[in-house]
GROMACS .gro file of C-alpha atoms in nm:
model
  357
    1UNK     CA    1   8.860  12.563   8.857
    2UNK     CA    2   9.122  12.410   8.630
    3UNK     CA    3   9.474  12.479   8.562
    4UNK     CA    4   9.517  12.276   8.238
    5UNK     CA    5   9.623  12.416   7.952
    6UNK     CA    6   9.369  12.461   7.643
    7UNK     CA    7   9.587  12.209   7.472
    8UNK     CA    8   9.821  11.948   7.639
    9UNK     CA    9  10.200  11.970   7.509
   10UNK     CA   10  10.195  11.621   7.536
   11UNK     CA   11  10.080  11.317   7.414
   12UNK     CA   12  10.123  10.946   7.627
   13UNK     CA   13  10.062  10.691   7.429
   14UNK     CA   14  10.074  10.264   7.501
   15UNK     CA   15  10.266  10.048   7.244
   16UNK     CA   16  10.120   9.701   7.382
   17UNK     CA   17   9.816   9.479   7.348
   18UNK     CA   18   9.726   9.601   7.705
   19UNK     CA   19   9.355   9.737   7.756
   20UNK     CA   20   9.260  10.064   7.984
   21UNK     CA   21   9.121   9.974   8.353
   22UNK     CA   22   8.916  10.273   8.279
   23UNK     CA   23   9.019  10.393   8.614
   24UNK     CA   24   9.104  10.732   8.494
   25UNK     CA   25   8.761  10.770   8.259
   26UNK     CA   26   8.825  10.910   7.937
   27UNK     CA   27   9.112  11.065   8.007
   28UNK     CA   28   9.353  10.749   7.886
   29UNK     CA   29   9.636  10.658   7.729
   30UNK     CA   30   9.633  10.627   7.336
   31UNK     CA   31   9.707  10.252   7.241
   32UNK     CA   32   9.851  10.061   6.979
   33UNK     CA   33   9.834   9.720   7.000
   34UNK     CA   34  10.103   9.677   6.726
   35UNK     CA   35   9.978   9.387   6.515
   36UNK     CA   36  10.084   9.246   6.218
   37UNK     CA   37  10.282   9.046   5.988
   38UNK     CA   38  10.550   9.221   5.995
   39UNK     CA   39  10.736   9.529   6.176
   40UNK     CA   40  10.659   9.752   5.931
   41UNK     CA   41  10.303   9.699   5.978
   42UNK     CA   42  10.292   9.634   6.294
   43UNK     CA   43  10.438  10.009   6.332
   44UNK     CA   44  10.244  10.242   6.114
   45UNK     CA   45   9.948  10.328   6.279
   46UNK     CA   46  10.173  10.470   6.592
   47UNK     CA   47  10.416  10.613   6.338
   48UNK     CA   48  10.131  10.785   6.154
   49UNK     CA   49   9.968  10.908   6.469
   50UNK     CA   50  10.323  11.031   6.639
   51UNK     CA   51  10.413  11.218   6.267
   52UNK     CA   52  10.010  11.415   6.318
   53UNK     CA   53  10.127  11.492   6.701
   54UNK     CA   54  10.428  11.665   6.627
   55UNK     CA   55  10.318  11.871   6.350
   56UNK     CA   56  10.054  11.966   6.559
   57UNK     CA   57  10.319  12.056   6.835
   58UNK     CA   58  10.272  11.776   7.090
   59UNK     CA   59  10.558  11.582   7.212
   60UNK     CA   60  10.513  11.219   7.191
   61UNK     CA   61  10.554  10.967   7.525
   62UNK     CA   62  10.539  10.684   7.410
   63UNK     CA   63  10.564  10.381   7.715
   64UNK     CA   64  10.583  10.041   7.592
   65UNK     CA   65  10.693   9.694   7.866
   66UNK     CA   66  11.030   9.645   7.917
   67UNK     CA   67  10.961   9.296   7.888
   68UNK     CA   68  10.815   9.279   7.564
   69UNK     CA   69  10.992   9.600   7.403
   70UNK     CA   70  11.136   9.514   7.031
   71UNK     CA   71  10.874   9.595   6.839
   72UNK     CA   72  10.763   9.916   7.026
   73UNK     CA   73  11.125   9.999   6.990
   74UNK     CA   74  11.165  10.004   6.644
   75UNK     CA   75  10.780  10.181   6.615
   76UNK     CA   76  10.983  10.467   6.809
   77UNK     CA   77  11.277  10.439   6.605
   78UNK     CA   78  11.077  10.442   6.290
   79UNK     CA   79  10.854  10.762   6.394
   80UNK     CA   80  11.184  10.928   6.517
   81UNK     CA   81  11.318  10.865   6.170
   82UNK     CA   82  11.019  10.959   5.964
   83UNK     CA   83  11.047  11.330   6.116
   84UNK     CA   84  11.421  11.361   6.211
   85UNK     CA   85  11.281  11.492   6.527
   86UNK     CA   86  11.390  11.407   6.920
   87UNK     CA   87  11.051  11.508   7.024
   88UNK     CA   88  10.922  11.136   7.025
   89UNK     CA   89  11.044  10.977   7.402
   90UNK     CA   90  11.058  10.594   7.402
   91UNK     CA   91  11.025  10.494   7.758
   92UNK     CA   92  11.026  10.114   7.852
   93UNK     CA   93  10.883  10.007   8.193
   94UNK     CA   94  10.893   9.715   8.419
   95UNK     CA   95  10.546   9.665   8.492
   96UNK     CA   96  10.270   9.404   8.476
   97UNK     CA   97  10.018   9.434   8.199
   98UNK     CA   98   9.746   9.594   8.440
   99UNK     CA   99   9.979   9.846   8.682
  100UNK     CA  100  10.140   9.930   8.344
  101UNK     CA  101   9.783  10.036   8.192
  102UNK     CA  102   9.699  10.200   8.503
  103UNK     CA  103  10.005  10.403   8.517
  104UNK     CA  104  10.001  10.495   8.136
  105UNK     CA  105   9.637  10.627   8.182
  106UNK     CA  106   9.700  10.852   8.500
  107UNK     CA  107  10.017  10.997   8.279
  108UNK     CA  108   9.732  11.102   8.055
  109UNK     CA  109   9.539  11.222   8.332
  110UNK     CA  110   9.848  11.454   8.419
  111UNK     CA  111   9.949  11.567   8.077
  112UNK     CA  112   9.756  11.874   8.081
  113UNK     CA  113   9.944  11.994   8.358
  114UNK     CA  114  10.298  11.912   8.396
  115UNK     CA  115  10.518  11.955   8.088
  116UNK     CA  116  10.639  11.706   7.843
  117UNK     CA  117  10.976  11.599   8.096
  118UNK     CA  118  10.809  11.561   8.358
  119UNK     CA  119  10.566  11.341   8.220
  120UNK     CA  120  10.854  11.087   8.074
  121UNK     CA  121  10.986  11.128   8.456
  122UNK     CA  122  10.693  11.021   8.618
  123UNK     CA  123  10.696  10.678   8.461
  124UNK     CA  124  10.926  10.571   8.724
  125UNK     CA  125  10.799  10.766   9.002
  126UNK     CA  126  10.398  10.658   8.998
  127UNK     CA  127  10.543  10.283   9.003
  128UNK     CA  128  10.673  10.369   9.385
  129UNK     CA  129  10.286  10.459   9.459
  130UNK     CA  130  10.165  10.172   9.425
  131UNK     CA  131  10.149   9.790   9.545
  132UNK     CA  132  10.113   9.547   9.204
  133UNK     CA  133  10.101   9.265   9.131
  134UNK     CA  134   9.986   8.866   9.157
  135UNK     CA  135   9.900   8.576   9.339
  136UNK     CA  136  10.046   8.251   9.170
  137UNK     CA  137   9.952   7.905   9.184
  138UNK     CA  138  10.278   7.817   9.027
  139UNK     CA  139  10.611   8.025   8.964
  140UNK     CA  140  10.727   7.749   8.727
  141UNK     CA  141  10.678   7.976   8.388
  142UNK     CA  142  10.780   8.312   8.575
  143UNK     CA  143  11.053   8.503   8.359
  144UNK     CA  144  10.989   8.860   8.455
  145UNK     CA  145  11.018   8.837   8.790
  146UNK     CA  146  11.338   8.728   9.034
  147UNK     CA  147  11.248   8.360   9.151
  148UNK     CA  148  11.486   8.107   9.308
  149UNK     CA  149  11.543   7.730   9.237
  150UNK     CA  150  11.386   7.635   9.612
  151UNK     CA  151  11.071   7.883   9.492
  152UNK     CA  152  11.037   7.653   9.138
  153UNK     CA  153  11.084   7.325   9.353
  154UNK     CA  154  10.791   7.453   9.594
  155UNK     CA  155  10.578   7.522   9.267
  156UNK     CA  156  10.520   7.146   9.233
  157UNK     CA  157  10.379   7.143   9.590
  158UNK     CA  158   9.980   7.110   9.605
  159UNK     CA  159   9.912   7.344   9.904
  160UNK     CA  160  10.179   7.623   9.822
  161UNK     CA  161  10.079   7.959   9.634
  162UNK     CA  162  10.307   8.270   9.539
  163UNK     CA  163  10.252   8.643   9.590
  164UNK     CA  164  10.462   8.818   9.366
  165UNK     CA  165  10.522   9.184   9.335
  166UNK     CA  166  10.649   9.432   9.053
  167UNK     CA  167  10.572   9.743   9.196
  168UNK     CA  168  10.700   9.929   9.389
  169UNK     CA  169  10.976   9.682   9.388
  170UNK     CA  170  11.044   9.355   9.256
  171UNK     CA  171  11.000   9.012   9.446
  172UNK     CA  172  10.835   8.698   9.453
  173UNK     CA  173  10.731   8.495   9.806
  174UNK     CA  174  10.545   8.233   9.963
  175UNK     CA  175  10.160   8.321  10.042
  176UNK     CA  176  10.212   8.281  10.389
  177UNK     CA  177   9.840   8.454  10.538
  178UNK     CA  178   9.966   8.505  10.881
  179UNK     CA  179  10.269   8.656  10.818
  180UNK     CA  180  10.107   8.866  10.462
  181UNK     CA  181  10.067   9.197  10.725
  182UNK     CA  182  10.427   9.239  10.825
  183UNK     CA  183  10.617   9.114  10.499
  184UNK     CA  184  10.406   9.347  10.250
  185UNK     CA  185  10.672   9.592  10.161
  186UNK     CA  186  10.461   9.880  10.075
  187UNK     CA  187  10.074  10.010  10.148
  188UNK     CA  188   9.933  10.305   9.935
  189UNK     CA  189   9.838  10.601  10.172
  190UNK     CA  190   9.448  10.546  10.298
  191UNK     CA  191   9.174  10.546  10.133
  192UNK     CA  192   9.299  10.258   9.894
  193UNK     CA  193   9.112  10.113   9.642
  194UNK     CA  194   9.211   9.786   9.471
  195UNK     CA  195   9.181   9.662   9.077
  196UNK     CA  196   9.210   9.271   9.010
  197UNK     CA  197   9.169   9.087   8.723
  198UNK     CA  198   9.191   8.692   8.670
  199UNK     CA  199   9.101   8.436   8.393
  200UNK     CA  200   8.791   8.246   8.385
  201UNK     CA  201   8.782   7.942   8.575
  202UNK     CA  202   9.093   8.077   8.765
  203UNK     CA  203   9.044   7.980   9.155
  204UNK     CA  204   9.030   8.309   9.308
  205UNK     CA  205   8.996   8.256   9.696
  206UNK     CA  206   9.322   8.263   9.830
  207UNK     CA  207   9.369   8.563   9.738
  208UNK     CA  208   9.021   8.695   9.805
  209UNK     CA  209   9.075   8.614  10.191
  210UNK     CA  210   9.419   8.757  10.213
  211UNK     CA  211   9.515   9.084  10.018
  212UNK     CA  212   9.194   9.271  10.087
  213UNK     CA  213   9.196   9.178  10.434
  214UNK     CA  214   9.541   9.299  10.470
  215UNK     CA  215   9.535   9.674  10.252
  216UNK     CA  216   9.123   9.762  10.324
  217UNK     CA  217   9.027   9.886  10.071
  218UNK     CA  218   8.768  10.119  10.043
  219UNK     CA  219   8.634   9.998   9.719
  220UNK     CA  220   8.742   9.652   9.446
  221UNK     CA  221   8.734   9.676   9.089
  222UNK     CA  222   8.708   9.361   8.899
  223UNK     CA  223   8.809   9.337   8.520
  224UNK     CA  224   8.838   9.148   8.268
  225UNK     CA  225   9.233   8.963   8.285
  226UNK     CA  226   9.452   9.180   8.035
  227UNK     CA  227   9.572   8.979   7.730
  228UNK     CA  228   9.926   8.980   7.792
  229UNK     CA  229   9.857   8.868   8.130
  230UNK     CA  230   9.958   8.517   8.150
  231UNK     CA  231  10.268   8.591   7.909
  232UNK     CA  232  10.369   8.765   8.220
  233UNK     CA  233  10.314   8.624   8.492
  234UNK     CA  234  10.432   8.263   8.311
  235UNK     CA  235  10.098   8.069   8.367
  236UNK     CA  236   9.734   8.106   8.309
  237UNK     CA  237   9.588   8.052   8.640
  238UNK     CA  238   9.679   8.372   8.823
  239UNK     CA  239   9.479   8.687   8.989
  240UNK     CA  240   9.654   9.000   8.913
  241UNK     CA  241   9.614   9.334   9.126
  242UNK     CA  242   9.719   9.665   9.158
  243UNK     CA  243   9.640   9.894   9.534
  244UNK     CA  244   9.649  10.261   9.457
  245UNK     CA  245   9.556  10.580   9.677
  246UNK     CA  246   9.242  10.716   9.630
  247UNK     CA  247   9.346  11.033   9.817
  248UNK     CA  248   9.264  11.347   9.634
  249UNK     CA  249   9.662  11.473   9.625
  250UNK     CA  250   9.762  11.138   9.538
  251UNK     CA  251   9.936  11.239   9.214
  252UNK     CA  252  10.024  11.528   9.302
  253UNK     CA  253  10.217  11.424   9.607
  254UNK     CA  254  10.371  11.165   9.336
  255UNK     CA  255  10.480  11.496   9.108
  256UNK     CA  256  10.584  11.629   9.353
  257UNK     CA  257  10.841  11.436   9.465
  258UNK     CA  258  11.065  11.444   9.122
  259UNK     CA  259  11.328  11.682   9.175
  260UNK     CA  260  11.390  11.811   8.775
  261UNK     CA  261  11.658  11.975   8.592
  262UNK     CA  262  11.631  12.116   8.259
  263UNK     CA  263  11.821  11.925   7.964
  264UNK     CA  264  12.139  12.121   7.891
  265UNK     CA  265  12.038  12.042   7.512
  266UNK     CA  266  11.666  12.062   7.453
  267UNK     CA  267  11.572  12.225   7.798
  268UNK     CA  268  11.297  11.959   7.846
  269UNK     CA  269  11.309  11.902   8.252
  270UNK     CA  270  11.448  11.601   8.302
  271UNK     CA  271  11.501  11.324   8.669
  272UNK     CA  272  11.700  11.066   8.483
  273UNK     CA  273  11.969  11.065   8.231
  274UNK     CA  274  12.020  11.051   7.940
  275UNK     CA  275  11.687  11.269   7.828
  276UNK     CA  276  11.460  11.031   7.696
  277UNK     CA  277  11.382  11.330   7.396
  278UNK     CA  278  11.712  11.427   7.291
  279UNK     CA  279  11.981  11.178   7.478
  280UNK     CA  280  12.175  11.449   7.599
  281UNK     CA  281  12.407  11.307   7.971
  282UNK     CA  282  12.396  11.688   8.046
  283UNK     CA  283  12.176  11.879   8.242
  284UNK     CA  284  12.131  12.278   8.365
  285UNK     CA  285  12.024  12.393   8.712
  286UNK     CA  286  11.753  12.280   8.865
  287UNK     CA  287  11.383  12.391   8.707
  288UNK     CA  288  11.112  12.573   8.898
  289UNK     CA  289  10.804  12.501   8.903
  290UNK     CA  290  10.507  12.748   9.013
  291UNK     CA  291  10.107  12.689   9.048
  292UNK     CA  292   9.850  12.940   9.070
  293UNK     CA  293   9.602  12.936   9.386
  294UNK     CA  294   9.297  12.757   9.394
  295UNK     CA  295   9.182  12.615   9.708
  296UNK     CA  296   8.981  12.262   9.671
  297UNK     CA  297   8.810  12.126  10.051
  298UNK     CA  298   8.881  11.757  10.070
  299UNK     CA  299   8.662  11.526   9.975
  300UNK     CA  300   8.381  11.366  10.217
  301UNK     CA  301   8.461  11.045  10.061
  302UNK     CA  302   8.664  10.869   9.818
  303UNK     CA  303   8.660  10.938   9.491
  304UNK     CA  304   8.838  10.831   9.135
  305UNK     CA  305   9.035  11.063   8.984
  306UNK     CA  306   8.753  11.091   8.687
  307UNK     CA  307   8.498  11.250   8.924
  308UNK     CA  308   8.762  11.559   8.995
  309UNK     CA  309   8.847  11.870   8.731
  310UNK     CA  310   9.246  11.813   8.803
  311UNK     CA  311   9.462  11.603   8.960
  312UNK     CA  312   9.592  11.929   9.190
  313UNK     CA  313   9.374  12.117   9.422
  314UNK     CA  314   9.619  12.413   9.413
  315UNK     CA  315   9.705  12.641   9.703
  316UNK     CA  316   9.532  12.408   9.906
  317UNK     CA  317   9.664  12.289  10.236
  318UNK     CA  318   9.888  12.013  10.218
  319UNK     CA  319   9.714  11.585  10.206
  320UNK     CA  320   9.545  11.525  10.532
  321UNK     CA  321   9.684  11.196  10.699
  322UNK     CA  322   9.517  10.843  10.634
  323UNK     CA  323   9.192  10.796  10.825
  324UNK     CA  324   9.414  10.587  11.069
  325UNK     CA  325   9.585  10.890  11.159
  326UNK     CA  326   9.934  10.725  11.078
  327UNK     CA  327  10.131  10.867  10.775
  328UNK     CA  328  10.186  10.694  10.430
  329UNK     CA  329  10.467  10.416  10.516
  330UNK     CA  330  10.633  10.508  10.221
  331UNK     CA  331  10.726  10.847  10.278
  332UNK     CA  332  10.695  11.067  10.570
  333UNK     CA  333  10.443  11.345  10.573
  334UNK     CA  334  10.470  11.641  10.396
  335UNK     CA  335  10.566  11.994  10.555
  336UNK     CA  336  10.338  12.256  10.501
  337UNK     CA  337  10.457  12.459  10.162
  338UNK     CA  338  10.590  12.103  10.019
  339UNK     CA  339  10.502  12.033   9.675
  340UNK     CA  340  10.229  11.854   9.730
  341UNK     CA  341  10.036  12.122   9.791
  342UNK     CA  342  10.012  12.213   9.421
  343UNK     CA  343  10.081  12.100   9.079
  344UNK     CA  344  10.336  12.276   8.839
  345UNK     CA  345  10.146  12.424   8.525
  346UNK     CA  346  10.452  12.586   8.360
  347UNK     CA  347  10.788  12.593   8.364
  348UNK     CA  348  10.945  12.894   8.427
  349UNK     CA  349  11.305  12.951   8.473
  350UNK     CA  350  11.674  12.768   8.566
  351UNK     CA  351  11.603  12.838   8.920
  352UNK     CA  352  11.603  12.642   9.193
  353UNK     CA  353  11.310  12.451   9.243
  354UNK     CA  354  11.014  12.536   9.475
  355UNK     CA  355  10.672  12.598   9.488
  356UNK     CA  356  10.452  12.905   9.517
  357UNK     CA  357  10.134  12.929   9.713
   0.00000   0.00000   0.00000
């Protein structure tokens, strides 16, 4: 049984040339490559889709990289315009091309359930789920990333390669295999499963016989390298990755873990300011957030999030620990009545936050 609304209240949409993983099935992000010969082309289909979303009373999230972000700006800017409206979010993130498509399709896997704020607020918080991001031959081209003059130097060397991360935090490193275990700075909670991509005729082995061997995952994904990949990463001989839990209350240990309050001016929940609907600085008391009961047994084996109903089993008895029996390095495990053990469906006063059973 499903708590989704009939209709979401919002809409997530992708303002790149970067492809779904299909991870999520068809539950994805709406894209728009933004092509053209000029801006004004380049922005009309996504201005023309946002004006048909609000009319029909959807709020518009519309992500776009950080590192690539002036034409997707002014698409926002332009939609914005067209309707005199703050009910169009721009929301830039620092992601690679493939943890950025990953992330904007499980936002459209949760936009049924959550409400339009909480949605903009979770593209910062599923980042800090997961580990992303690339081996590199050569760090020589790398803008996006924090590199050092001795790391550039090394790039010239014939036997050196680089992991670099973006998610959940930012850093690039020597590919050292015996020391990979201890200096990874993040594992997603057990069962993992792992998505690469690479170009053709890109030299995949040293990563092949490191990562995996290090996270274990339960099941690899390869796909096709994204197109913006090697604008990225600065080179075009690079394998590109993203870990993720495959744990049944993954995302909704991820929602979670926002603590909301409602915009003092449009009353949209809100984790960061300013709003990214209305720019208000200001914000009310925290919102609460309630779920209705609807016990789910765990899973006898991993699954994607397409083969479930919802992303929240609610009422159900908080994540059971990794297989390992160790608890997700990233946070500690949840108490019983945390808010992991449901997902919010509606919003429904000023009050503090908590969660019903």
């Amino acid at each position: 049984m499903s708590n989704a609304q009939d209709r979401s209240a919002t809409t997530v949409t992708l303002l790149a040339d970067i492809p779904s993983t299909g991870h999520v099935g068809e539950a994805g992000a709406r894209r728009f490559p933004l092509r053209g010969d000029d801006v004004g082309e380049r922005s009309s289909a996504f201005v023309s889709f946002a004006v048909d979303e609000v009319r029909s009373g959807r709020k518009v999230v519309a992500l776009y990289p950080a590192w690539r972000a002036e034409d997707a700006r002014r698409a926002v800017n332009f939609a914005r315009g067209a309707l005199r409206t703050d009910q169009i979010a721009g929301i830039a993130v620092d992601l690679s091309p493939l943890a950025l498509s990953l992330v904007a399709d499980q936002l459209a896997y949760l936009a049924p359930y959550l409400p339009p704020g909480m949605i903009a607020a979770l593209c910062d918080e599923l980042p800090k789920h997961l580990l992303a991001g690339a081996w590199l031959r050569t760090v020589s081209g790398l803008s996006t990333l924090p590199t050092s003059m001795r790391q550039h130097v090394g790039s010239y060397a014939p036997s050196v390669s680089f992991l670099a991360l973006c998610a959940p935090t930012a850093q690039v490193g020597r590919l050292r295999p015996d020391e990979l275990d201890a200096r990874l700075p993040f594992r997603p909670v057990q069962p993992v499963q792992l998505l690469c991509s690479a170009p053709e005729q890109t030299p995949t082995r040293a990563f092949d016989e490191n990562l995996p061997r290090v996270i274990r995952p339960v099941s690899t994904r390869r796909l096709p390298a994204q197109p913006l990949g090697a604008t990225y990463w600065g080179t075009g001989k690079y394998v590109e990755f993203v870990a993720l839990s495959a744990h049944p209350q993954a995302l909704a240990y991820a929602a979670g873990s926002i603590r909301a309050s409602a915009c003092a001016w449009c009353g949209e929940p809100m984790a960061t300011r300013p709003c990214p609907f209305c720019a208000a600085g200001s914000t009310g008391r925290p919102v609460r957030l309630t779920t209705t009961a609807t016990p789910v047994p765990p899973p006898e084996e991993p699954r994607t999030m397409s083969t479930r109903p919802s992303p929240f089993p609610t009422g159900s008895p908080s994540p059971a620990p990794p297989p390992n029996g160790e608890p997700s390095p990233h946070r500690p495990p949840p108490a019983p009545g945390s808010p992991v053990e449901g997902a919010p469906s509606r919003v429904t006063g000023p009050e503090s936050r908590t969660y019903s059973r």
